[in-house]
mmCIF file of C-alpha atoms in Angstrom:
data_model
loop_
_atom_site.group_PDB
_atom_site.id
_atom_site.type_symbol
_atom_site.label_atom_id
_atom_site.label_comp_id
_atom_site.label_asym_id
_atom_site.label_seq_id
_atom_site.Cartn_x
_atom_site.Cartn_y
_atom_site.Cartn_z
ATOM 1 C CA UNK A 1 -42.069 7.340 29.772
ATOM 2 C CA UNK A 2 -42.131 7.705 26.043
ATOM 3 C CA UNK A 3 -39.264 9.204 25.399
ATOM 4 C CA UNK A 4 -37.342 6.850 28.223
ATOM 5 C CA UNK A 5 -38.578 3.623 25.762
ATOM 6 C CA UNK A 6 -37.555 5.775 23.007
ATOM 7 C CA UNK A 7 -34.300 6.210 23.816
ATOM 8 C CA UNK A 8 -33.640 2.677 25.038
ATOM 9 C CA UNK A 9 -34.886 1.293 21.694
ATOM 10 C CA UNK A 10 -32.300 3.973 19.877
ATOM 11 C CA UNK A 11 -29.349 2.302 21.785
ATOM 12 C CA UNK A 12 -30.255 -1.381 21.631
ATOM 13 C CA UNK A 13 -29.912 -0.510 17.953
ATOM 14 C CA UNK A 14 -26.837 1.137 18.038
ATOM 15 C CA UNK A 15 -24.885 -2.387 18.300
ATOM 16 C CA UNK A 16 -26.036 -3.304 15.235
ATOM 17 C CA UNK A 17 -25.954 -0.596 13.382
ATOM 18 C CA UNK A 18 -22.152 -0.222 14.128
ATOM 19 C CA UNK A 19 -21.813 -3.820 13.083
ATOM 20 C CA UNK A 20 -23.688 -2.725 9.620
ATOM 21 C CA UNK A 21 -21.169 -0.394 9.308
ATOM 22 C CA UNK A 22 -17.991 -2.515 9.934
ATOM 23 C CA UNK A 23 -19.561 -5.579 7.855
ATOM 24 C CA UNK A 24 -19.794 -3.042 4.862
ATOM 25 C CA UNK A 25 -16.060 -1.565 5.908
ATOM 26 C CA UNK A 26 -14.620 -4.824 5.584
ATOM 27 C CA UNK A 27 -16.922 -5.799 2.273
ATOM 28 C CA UNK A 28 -14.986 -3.275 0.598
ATOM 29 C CA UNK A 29 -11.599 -3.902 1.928
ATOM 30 C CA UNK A 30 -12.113 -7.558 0.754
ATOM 31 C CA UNK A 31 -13.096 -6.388 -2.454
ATOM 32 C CA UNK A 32 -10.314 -4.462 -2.988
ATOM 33 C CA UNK A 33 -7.477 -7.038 -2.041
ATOM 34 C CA UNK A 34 -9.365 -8.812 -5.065
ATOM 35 C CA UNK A 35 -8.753 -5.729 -6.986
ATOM 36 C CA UNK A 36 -5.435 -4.755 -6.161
ATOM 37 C CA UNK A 37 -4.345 -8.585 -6.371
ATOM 38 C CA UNK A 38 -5.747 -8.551 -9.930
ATOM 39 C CA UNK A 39 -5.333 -5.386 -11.946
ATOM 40 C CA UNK A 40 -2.402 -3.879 -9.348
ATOM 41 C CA UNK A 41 -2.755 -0.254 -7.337
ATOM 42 C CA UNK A 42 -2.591 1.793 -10.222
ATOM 43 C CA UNK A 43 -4.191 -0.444 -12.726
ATOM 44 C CA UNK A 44 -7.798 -0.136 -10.972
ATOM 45 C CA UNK A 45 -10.160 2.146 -10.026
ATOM 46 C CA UNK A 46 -12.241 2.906 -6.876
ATOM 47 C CA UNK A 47 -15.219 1.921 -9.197
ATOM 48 C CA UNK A 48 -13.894 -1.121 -9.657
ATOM 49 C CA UNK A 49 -13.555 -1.637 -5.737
ATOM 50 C CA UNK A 50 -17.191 -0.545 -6.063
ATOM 51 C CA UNK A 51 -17.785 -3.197 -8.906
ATOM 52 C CA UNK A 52 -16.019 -5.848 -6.914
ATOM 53 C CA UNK A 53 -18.278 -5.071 -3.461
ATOM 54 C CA UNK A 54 -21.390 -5.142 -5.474
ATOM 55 C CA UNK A 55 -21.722 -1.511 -3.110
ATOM 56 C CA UNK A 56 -22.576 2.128 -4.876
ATOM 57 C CA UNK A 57 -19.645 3.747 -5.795
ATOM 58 C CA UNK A 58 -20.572 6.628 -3.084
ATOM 59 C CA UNK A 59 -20.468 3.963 -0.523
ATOM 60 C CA UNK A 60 -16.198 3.230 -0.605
ATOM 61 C CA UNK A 61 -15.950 7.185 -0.353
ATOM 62 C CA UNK A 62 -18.128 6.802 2.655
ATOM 63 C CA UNK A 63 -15.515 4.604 4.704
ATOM 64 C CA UNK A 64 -12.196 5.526 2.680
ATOM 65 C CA UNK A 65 -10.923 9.163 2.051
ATOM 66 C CA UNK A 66 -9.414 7.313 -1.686
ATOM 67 C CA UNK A 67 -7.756 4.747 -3.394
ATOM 68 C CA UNK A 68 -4.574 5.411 -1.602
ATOM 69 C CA UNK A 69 -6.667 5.115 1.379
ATOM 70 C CA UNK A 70 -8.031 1.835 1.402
ATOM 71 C CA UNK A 71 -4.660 0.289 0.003
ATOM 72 C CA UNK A 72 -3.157 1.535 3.301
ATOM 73 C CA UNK A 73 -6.331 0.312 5.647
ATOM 74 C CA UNK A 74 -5.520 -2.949 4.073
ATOM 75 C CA UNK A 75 -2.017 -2.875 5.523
ATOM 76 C CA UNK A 76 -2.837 -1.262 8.216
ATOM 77 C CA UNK A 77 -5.328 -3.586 9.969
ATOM 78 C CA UNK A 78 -3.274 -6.920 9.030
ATOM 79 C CA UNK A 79 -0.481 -5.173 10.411
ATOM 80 C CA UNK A 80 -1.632 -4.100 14.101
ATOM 81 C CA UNK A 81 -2.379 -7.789 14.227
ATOM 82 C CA UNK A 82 0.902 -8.984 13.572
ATOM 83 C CA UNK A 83 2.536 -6.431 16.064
ATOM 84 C CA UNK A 84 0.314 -7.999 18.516
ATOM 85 C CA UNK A 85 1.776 -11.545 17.921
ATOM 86 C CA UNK A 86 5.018 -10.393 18.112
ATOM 87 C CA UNK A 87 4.485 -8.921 21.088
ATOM 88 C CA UNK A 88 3.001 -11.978 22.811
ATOM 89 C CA UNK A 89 5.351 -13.982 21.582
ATOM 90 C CA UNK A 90 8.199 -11.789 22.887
ATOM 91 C CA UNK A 91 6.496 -11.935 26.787
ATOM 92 C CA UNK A 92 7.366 -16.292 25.730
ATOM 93 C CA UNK A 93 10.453 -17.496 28.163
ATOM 94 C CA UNK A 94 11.005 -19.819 25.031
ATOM 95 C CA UNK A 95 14.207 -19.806 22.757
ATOM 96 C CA UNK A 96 14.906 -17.555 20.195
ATOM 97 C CA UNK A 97 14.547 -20.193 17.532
ATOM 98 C CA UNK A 98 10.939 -20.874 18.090
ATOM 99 C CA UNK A 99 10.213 -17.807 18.532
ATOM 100 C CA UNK A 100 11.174 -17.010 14.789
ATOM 101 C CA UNK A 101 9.585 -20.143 14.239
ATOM 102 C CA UNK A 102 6.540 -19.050 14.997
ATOM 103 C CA UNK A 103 6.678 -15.765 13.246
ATOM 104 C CA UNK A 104 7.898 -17.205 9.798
ATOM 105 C CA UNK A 105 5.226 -20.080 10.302
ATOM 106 C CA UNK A 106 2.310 -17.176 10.562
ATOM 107 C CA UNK A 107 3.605 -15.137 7.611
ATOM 108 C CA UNK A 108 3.260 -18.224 5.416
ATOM 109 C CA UNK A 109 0.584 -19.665 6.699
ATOM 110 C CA UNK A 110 -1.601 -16.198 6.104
ATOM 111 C CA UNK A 111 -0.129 -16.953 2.669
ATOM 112 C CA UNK A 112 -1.685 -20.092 2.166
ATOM 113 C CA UNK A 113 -4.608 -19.103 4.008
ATOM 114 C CA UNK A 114 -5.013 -15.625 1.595
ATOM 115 C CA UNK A 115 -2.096 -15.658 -0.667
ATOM 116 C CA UNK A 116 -4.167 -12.645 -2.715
ATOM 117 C CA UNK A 117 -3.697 -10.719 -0.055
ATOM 118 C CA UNK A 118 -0.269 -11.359 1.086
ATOM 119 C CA UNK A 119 0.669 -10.814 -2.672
ATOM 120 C CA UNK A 120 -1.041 -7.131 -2.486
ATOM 121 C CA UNK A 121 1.009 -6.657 1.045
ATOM 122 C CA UNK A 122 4.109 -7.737 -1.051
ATOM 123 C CA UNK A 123 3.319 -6.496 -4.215
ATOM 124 C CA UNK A 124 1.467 -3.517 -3.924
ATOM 125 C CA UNK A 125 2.108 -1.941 -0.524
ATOM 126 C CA UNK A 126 5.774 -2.901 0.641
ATOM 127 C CA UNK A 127 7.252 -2.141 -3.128
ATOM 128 C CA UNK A 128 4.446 0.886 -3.572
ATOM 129 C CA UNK A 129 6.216 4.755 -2.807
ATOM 130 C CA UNK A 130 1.926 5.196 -1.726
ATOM 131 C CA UNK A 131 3.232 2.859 1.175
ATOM 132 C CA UNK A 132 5.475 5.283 2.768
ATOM 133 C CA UNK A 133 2.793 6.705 4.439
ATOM 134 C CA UNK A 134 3.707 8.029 8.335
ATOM 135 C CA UNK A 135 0.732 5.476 9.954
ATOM 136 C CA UNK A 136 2.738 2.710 7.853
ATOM 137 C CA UNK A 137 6.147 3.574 8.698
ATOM 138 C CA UNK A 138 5.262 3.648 12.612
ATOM 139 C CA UNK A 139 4.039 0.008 12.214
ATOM 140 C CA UNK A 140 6.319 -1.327 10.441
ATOM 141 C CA UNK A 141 9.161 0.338 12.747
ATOM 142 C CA UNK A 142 7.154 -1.062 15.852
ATOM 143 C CA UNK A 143 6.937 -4.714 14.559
ATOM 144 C CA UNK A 144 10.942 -4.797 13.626
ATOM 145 C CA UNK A 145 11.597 -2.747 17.178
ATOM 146 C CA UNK A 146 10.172 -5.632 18.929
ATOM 147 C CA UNK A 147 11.937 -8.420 16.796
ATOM 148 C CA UNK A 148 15.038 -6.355 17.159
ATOM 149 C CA UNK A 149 14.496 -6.679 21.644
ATOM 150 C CA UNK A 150 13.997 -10.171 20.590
ATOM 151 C CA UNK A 151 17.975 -9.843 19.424
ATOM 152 C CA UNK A 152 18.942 -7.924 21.617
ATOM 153 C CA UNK A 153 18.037 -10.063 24.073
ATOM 154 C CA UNK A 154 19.741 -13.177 22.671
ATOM 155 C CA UNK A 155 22.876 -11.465 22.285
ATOM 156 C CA UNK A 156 23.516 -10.039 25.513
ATOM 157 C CA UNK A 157 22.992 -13.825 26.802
ATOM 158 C CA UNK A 158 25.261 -14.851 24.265
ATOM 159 C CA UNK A 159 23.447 -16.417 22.163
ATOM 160 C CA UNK A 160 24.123 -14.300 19.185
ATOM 161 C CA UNK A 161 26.958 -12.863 18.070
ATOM 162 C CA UNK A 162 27.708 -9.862 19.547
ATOM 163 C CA UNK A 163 29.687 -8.485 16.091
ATOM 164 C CA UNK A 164 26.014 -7.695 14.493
ATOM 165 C CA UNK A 165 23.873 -4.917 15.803
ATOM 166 C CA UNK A 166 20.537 -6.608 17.061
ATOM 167 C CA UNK A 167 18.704 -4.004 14.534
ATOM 168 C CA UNK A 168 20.426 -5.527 11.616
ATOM 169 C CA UNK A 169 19.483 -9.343 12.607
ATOM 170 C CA UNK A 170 15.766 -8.097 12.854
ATOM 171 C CA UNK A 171 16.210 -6.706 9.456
ATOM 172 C CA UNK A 172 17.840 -9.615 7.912
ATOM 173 C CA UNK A 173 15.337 -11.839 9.269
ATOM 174 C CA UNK A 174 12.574 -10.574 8.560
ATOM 175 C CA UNK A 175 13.739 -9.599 4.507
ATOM 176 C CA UNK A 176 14.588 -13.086 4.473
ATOM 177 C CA UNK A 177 11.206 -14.183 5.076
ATOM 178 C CA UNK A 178 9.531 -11.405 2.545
ATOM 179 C CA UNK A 179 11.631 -12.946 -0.167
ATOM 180 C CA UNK A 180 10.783 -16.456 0.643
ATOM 181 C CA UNK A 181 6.604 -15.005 0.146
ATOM 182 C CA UNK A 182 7.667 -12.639 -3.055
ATOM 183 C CA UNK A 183 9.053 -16.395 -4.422
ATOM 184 C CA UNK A 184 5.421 -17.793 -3.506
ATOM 185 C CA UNK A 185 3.929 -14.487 -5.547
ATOM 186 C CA UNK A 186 6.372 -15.031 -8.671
ATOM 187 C CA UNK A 187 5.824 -18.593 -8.859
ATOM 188 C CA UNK A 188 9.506 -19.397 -7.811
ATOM 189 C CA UNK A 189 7.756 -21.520 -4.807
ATOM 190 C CA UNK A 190 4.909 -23.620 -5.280
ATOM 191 C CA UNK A 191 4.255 -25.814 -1.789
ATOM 192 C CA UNK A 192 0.590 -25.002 -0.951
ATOM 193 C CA UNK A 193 0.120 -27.721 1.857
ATOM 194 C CA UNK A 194 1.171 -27.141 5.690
ATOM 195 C CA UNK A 195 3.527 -29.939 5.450
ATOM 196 C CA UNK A 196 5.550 -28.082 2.854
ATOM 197 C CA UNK A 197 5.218 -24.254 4.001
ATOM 198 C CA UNK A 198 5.867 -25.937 7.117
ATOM 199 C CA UNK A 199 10.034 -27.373 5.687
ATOM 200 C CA UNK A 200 10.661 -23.857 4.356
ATOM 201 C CA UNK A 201 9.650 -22.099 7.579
ATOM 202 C CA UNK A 202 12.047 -24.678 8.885
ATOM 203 C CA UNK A 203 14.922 -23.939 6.366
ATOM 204 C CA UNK A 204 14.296 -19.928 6.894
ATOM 205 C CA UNK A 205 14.887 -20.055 10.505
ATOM 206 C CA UNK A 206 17.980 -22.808 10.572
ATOM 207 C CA UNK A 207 19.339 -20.761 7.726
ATOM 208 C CA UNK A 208 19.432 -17.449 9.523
ATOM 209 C CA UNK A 209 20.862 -18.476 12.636
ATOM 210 C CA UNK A 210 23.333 -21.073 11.599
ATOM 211 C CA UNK A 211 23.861 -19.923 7.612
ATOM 212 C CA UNK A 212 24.388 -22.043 4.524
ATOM 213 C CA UNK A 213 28.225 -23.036 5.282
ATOM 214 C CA UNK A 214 28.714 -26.662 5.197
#
C-alpha cells in the first residue's frame, strides 16, 4: 500500500515537473532572441544567454547541445508553427489571394508582435551559413512545398499563368515578403500599427499577382 501511494504521488508530480522543465527551456530561448537580436550570433556568448536568463551557465548546456544549438531551436519551433498555418490554410476552399493574404498578414504581424525575434529569424538565421542545418532545410522546404501546391493549384485552374513553374511563384512570394520584414529590421519601413502593416500586406499580395505595370 506504501509503495502503491508512493508511486501515485511520483506521477502526479511528473506533470509539473515536465512543465519546470519546458518553462526553463523556453526562459532561455527567450533570452537568447534578446541576445542574438542585440550583440548578433557570433557577437555573444552562451554566458551571456546565461546572463540574459538570470539561469547558471550549466543550465543552457542542460537543454541545448551549444550556441549553434539554441539559434536553430529558435527557428525551429517558430517554424513548425508556421508550416502548420500553411497547411490549414491550404485545406481553405478560399481564393488564392487571401490565402497569401493571410500568410503575409501573420509574418508581419509576428513582427510587430516580436520584431526582436523576427529580426534574429532574418538576421541571424536565414543570412547565417549555421542555418543550413539538415532539420532547417527540411522545414523550410516543407513550408515553400505547400505554398508551391497552393500554385500549383491555381494554375492548373487557370488562374495563374501557366509560363511560371508553381515552385518559382512560391519562391518569389515568399522572398518578397522577407524583404518587405528585412526593410522593417533596417529601418527602411517604419509602420508599427495594424492599420499600416495591414496596407503593405495589402500592396505585397496585389503586387505579386498583378505586378507594378500601370
Amino acid at each position: 500500500m506504501a509503495v502503491r501511494r508512493f508511486s501515485r504521488r511520483r506521477s502526479e508530480r511528473t506533470p509539473s515537473l515536465k512543465a519546470s522543465a519546458a518553462g526553463k527551456r523556453k526562459l532561455i530561448l527567450d533570452a537568447a532572441v534578446k541576445v542574438f537580436a542585440r550583440k548578433g550570433y557570433y557577437g555573444c556568448r552562451v554566458s551571456d544567454i546565461a546572463d540574459e536568463a538570470k539561469v547558471a551557465y550549466g543550465l543552457v548546456y542542460h537543454y541545448f547541445k551549444s550556441k549553434e544549438d539554441v539559434l536553430n531551436s529558435i527557428f525551429q519551433e517558430r517554424w513548425t508553427v508556421f508550416i502548420e498555418l500553411l497547411r490549414q490554410l491550404e485545406k481553405l476552399e478560399a481564393p488564392l489571394a487571401d490565402k497569401l493574404t493571410r500568410i503575409a498578414g501573420a509574418l508581419l504581424d509576428a513582427y510587430r508582435l516580436n520584431p526582436e525575434m523576427m529580426e534574429v529569424v532574418i538576421m541571424e538565421i536565414a543570412r547565417n551559413a549555421k542555418f543550413f542545418d539538415k532539420a532547417n532545410i527540411d522545414l523550410f522546404t516543407q513550408a515553400m512545398g505547400v505554398i508551391e501546391r497552393m500554385m500549383a493549384r491555381e494554375a492548373a485552374e487557370g488562374h495563374l499563368r501557366r509560363s511560371v513553374p508553381p515552385r518559382v511563384a512560391a519562391y518569389l512570394f515568399f522572398s518578397s515578403i522577407e524583404a518587405l520584414l528585412t526593410g522593417f529590421v533596417v529601418g527602411a519601413f517604419t509602420a508599427r500599427s495594424p492599420g499600416e502593416q495591414a496596407h503593405l500586406r495589402d500592396q505585397v499580395v496585389e503586387v505579386f499577382l498583378k505586378g507594378i505595370q500601370a
